[in-house]
Coordinates of C-alpha atoms and ligand atoms in Angstrom, one line a residue:
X5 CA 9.3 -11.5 19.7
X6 CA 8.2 -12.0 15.9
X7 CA 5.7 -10.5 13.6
X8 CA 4.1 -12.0 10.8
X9 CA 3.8 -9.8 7.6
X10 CA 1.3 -10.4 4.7
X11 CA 2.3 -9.4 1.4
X12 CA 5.7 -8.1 2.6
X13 CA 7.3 -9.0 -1.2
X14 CA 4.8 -6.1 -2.4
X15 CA 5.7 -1.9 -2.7
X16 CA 4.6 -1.1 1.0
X17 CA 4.8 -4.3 2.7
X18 CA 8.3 -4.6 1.3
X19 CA 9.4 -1.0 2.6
X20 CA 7.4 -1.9 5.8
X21 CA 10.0 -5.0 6.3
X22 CA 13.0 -3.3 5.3
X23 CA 12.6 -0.2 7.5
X24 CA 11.0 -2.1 10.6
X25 CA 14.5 -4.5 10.6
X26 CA 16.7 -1.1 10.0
X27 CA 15.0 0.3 13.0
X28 CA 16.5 1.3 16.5
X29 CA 13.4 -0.4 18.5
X30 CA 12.1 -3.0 16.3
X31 CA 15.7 -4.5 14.6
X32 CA 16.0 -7.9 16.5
X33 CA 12.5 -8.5 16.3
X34 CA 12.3 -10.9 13.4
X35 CA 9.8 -10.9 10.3
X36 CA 7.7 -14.0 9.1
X37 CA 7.2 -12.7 5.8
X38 CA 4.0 -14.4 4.1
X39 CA 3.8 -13.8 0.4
X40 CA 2.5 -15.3 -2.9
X41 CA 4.1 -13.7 -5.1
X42 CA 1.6 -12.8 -7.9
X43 CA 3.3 -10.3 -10.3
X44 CA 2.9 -7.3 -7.7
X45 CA 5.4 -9.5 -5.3
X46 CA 9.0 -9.0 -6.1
X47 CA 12.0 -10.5 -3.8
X48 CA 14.1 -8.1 -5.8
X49 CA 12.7 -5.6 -2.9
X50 CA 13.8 -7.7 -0.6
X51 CA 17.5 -8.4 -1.5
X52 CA 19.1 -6.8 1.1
X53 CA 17.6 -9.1 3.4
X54 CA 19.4 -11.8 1.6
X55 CA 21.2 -14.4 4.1
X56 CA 19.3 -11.8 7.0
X57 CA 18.1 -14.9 9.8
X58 CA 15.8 -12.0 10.8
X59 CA 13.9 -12.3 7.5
X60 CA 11.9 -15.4 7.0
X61 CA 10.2 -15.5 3.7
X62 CA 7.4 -18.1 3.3
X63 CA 5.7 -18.2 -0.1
X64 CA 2.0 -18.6 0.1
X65 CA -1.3 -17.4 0.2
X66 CA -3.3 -15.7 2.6
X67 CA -6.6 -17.7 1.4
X68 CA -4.3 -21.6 2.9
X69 CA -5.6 -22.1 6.6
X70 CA -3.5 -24.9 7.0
X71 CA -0.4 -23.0 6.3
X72 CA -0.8 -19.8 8.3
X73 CA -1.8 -21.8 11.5
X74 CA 1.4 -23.9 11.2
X75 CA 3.4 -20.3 10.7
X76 CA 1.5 -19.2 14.0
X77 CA 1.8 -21.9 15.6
X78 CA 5.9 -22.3 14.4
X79 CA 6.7 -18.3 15.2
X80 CA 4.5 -17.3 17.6
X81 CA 4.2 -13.9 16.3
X82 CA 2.6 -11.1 18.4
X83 CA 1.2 -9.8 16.0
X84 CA 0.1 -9.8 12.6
X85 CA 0.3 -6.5 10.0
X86 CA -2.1 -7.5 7.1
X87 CA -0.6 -6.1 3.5
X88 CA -1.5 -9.0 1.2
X89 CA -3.8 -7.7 -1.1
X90 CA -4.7 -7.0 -5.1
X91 CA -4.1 -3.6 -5.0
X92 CA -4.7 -2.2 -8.5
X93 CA -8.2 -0.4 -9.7
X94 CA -7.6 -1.0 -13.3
X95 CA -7.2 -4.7 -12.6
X96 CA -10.1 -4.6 -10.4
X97 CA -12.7 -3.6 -13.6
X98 CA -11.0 -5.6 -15.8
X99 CA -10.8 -8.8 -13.5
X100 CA -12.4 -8.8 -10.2
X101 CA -12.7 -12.0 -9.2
X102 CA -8.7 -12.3 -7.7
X103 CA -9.9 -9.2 -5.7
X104 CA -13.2 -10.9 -4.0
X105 CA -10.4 -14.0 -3.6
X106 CA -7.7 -12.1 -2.0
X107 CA -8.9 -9.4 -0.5
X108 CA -12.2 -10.8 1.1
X109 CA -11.8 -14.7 1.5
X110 CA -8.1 -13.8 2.1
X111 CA -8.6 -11.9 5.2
X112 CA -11.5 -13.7 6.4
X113 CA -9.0 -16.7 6.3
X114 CA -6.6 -14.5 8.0
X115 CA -9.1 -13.4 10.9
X116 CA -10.0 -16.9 11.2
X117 CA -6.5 -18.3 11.6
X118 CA -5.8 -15.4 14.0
X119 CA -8.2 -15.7 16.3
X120 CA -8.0 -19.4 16.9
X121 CA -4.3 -18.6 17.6
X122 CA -5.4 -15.6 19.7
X123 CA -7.9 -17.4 21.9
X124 CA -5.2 -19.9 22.9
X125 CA -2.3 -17.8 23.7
X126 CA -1.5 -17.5 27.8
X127 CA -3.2 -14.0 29.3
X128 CA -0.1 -11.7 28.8
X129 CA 0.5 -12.6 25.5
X130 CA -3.2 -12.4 24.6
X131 CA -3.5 -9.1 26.0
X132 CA -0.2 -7.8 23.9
X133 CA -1.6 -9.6 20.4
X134 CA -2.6 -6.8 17.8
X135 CA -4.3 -7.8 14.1
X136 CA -3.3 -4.8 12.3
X137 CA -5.2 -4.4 8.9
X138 CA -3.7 -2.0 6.1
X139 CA -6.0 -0.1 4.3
X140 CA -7.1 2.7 1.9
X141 CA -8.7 6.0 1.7
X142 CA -10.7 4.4 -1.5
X143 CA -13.4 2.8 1.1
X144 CA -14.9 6.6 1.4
X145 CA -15.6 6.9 -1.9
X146 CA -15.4 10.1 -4.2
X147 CA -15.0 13.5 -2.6
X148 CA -16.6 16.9 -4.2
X149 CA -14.0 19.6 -4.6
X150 CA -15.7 21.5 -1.6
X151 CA -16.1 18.5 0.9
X152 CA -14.3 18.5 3.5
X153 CA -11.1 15.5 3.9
X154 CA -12.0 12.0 4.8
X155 CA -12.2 11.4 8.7
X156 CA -12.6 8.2 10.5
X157 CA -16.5 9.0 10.6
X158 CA -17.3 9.1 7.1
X159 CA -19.8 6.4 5.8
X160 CA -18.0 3.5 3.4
X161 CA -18.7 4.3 0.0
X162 CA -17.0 2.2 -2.4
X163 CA -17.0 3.0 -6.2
X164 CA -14.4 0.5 -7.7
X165 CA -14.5 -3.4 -7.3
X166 CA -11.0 -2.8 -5.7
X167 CA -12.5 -0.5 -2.7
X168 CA -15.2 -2.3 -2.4
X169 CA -12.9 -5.4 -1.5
X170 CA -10.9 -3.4 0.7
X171 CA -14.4 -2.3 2.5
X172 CA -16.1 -5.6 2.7
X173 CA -12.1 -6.3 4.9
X174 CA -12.0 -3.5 6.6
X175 CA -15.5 -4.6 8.0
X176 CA -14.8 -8.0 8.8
X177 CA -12.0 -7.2 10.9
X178 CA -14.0 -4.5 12.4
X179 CA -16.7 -7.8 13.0
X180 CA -13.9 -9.9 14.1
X181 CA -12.9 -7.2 16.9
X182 CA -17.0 -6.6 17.6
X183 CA -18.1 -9.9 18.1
X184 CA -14.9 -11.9 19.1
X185 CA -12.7 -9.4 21.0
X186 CA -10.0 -10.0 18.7
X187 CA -7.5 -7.0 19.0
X188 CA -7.3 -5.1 16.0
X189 CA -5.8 -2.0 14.7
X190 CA -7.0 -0.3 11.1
X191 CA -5.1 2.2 9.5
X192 CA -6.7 4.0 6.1
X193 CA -4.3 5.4 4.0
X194 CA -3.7 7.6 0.9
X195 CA -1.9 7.2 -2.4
X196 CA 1.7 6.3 -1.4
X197 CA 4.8 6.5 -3.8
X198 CA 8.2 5.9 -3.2
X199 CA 10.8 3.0 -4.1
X200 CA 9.9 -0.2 -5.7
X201 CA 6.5 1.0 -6.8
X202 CA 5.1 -1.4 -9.5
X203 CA 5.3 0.7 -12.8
X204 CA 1.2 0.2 -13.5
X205 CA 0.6 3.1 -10.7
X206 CA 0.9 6.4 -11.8
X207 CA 4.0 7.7 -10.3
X208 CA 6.4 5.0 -11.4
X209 CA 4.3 4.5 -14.4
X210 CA 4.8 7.7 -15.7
X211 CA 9.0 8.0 -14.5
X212 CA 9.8 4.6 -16.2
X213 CA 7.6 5.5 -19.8
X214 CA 9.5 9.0 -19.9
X215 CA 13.0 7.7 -19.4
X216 CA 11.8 5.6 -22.4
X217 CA 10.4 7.8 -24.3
X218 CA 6.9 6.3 -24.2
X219 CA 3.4 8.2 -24.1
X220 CA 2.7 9.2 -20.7
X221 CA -1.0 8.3 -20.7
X222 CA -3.6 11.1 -18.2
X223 CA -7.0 9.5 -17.7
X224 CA -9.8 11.4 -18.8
X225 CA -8.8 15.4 -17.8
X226 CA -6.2 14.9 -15.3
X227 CA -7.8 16.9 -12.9
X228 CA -8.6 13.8 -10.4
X229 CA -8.0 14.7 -7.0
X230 CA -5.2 11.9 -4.8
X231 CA -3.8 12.3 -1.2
X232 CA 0.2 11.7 -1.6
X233 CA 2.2 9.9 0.5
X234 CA 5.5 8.6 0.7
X235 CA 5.7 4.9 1.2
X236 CA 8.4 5.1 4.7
X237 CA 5.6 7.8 5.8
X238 CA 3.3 5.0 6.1
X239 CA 6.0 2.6 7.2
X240 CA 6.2 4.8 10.2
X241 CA 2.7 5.8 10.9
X242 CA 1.6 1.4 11.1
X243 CA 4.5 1.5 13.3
X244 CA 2.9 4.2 15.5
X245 CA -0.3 2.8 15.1
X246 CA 0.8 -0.8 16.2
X247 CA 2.9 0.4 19.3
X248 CA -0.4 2.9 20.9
X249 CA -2.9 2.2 18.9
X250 CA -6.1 1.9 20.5
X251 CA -7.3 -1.5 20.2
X252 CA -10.9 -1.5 17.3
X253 CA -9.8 1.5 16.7
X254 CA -9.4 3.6 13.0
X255 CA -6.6 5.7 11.7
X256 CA -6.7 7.6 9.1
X257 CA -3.1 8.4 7.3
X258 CA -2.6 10.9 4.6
X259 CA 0.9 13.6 3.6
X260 CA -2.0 16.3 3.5
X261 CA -0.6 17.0 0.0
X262 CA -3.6 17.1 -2.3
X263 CA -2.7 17.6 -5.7
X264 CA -4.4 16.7 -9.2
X265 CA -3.2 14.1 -11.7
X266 CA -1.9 16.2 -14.4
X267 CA 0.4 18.4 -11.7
X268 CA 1.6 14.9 -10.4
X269 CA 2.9 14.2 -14.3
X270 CA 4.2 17.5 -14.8
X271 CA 6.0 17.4 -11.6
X272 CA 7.6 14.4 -12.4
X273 CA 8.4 15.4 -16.0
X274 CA 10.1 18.8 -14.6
X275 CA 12.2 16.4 -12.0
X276 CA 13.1 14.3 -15.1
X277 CA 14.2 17.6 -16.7
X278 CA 16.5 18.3 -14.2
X279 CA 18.5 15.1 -13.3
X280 CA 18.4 13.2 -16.7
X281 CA 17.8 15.5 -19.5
X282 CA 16.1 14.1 -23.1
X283 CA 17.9 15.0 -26.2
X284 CA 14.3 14.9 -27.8
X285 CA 13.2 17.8 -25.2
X286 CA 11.4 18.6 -22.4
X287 CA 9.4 15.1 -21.1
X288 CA 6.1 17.3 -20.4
X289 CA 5.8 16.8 -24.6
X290 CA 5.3 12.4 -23.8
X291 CA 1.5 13.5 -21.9
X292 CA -0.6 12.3 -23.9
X293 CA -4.7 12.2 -22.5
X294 CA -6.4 9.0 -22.9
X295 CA -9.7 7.3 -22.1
X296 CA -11.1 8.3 -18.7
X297 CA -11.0 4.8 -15.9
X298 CA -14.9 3.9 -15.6
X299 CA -16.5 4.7 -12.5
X300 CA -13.2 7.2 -11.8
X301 CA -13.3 8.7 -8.5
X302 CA -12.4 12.3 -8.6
X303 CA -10.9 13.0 -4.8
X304 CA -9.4 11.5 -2.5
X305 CA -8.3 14.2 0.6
X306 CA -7.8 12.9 4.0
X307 CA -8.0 14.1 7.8
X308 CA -5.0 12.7 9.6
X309 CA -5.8 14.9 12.6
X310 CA -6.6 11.5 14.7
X311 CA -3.6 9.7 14.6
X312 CA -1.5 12.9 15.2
X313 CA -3.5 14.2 18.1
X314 CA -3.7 10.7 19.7
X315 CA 0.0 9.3 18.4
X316 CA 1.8 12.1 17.8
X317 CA 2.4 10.7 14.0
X318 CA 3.0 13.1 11.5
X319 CA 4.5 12.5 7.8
X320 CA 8.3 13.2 7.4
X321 CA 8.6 14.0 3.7
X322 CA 6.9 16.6 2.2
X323 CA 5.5 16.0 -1.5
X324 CA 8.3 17.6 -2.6
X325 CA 11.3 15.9 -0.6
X326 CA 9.2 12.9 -1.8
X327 CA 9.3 13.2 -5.0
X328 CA 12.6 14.2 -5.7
X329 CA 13.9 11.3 -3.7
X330 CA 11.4 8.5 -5.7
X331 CA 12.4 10.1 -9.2
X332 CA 16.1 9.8 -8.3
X333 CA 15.7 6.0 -6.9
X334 CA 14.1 5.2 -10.4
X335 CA 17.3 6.6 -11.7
X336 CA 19.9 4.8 -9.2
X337 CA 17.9 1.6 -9.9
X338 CA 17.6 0.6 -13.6
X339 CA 18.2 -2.8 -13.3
X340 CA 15.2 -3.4 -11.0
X341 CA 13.1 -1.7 -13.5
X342 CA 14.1 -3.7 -16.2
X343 CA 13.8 -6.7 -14.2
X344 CA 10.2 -5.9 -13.6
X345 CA 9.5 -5.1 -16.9
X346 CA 10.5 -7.9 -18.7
X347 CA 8.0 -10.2 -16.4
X348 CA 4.5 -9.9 -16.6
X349 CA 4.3 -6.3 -16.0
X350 CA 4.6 -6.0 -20.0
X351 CA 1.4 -8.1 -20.9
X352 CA -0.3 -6.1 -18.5
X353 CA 0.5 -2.4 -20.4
X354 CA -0.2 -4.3 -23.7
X355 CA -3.6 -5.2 -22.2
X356 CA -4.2 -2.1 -20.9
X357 CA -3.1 0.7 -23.2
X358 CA -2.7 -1.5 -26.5
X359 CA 0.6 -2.1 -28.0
Ligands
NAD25 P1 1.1 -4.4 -4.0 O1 0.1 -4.9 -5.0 O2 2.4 -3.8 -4.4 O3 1.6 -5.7 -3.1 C1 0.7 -6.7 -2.7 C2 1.5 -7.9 -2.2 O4 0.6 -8.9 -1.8 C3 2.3 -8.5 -3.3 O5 3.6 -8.8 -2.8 C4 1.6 -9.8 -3.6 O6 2.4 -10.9 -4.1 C5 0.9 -10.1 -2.3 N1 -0.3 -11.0 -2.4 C6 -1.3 -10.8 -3.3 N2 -2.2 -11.7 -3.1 C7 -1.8 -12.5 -2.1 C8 -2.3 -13.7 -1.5 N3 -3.5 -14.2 -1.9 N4 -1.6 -14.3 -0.5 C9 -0.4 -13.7 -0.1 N5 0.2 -12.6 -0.7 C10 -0.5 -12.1 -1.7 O7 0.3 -3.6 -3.0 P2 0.7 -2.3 -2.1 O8 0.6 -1.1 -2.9 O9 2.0 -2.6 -1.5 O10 -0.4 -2.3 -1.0 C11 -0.3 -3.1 0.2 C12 -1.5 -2.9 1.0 O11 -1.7 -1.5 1.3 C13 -2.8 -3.3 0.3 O12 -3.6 -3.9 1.3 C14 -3.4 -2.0 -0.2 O13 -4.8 -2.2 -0.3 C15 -3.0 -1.0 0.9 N6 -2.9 0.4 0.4 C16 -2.2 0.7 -0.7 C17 -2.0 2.0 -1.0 C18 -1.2 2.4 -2.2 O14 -1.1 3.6 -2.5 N7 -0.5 1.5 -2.9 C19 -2.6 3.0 -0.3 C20 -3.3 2.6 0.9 C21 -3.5 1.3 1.2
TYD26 P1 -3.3 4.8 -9.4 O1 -1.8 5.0 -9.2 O2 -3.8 3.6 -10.2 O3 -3.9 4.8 -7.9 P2 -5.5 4.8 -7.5 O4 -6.3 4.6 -8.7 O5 -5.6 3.8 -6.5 O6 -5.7 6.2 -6.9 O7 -3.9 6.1 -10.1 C1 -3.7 7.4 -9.5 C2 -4.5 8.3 -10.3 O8 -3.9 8.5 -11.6 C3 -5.9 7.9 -10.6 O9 -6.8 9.0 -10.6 C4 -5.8 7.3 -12.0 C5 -4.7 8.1 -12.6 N1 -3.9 7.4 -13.6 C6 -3.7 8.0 -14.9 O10 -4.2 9.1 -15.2 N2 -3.0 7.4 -15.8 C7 -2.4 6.1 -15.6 O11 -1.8 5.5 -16.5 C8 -2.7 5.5 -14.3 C9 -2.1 4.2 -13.9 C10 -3.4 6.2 -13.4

């Protein structure tokens, strides 16, 4: 058996690969690993895979039909787990358009090449196939401090050209499942941080600028609301999710660790504090509070009662095991930092927060 991966070169997909080929059940079940690598894709993730015949990485883009039916046709996977996307809202306002190209066309391409592959498979096989789509808690929109968390019920409301890309796929596939029987699995989740998180995202943004002694930059008040959790958390729960998941079913996934912005940045500074001291003082002095994101959505909470009472799934780490173990990876891992900073990454921050 084989699965085929989307976007495996990227933060979770990349984790995904590397934990689902370290596994007990899952470790001689090989990964075609499908990936364009735009700047968010990095085979630096990857490198422990190197020479691996388990890992077969295929460079290219979700939206080329021709291409993913020759991998399904080649590999045979039995099923697919979506990741490929263009994940970041401040790249979403600035330039939408590779966000309606990816996320949209891309899985409609996706669905498309699926189910033709789907129809033709022999019963047993067509009956085991699962399309499993990884999403976000962004499609429900902005919470008020006294809502209640996101369930699997809530209406879509999308606020940010990102989330609203990630809704129009999440409906698709729910369309594809609906109308065509395809068997598919959705799974919403929460902000995720751990290892080999692009430094644009806060968390590794804000660990990579303090170690150089760069502003730390807190949109608007800091007092924005995010779900945390950590990136094998998620690994884990898509596992669940794609060995009972029930088929057109939703799942949300969340660390039930709700914590504002500017506690997330002083966190991180205090960690700093302790395992890699600055001669020029505490790190909390770098915060610096810029220019509030347009349109920012304030929280994000979810309810992940559904896949614990139905799967069993809970998250491992807590924020602060979490955390601790992220910060220190930054530090263990300089040279991948540096790797990804002297690519594009550095244009990008330019762009973004001037020079
Ligand atoms: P990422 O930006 O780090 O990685 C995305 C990967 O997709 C990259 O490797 C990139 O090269 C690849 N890719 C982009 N466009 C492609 C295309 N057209 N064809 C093939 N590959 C392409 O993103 P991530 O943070 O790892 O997120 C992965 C998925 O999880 C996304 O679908 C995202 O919406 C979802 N998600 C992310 C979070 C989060 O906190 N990061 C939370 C919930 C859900
Ligand atoms: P981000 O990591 O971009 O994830 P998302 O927007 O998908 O939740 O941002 C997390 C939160 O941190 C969000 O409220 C925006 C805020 N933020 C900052 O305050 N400063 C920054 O430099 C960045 C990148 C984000």
């Amino acid at each position: 058996m084989t699965i085929l991966v989307t976007g495996g070169a990227g933060f979770i997909g990349s984790n995904f690969v590397l934990d689902w080929l370290a596994s007990p059940e899952y470790r001689d079940e090989p990964v075609i690993n499908l990936d364009a690598l735009t700047y968010a894709g990095n085979l630096e993730n990857l490198k422990a895979l190197q020479g691996d015949a388990r890992h077969i990485f295929v460079k290219g883009d979700i939206c080329d039909r021709a291409l993913i039916d020759r991998l399904l046709a080649e590999h045979k996977p039995r099923a697919i787990v979506h990741f490929a996307a263009e994940s970041h809202v401040d790249r979403s306002i600035s330039g939408p358009g590779a966000f309606m190209k990816t996320n949209v066309e891309g899985t409609f391409t996706l669905l498309e090449a699926a189910r033709a592959y789907w129809s033709a498979l022999a019963e047993d096989a067509k009956q085991a196939f699962r399309f499993h789509h990884v999403s976000t808690d962004e499609v429900y929109g902005s919470l008020k401090a006294d809502d209640p968390p996101f369930a699997e019920t809530n209406p879509y409301e999308p606020n940010s050209p990102y989330s609203a890309s990630k809704a129009a796929s999440d409906h698709l596939v729910r369309a594809w499942h609906h109308t065509y029987g395809l068997p598919v699995l959705t799974t919403n989740c929460s902000n995720n941080y751990g290892p080999y998180h692009f430094p644009e995202k806060l968390i590794p943004l804000m660990i990579v600028n303090a170690l150089a002694g760069k502003p730390l930059p807190v949109y608007g008040d800091g007092q924005q609301i995010r779900d945390w959790l950590y990136v094998k958390d998620h690994a884990s729960a898509i596992r669940t999710v794609l060995a009972g998941g029930r088929v057109g079913e939703v799942y949300n996934v969340g660390g039930w660790n709700e914590m504002a912005n500017i506690d997330i940045v002083k966190t991180v500074c205090a960690l700093l504090d302790e395992l890699r001291p600055s001669a020029g003082g505490p790190y909390a002095r770098l915060i610096t509070y810029v220019k509030d994101r347009p349109g920012h959505d304030r929280r994000y909470a979810i309810d992940a009662r559904k896949i614990e009472r139905e799967l069993g799934w809970r998250p491992a780490e807590t924020f602060a095991t979490g955390i601790r173990k992220t910060v220190q990876w930054y530090l263990d891992n300089p040279e991948w930092v540096s790797h990804v900073q002297s690519g594009s990454y550095r244009d990008w921050v330019s762009q973004q927060y001037g020079s």
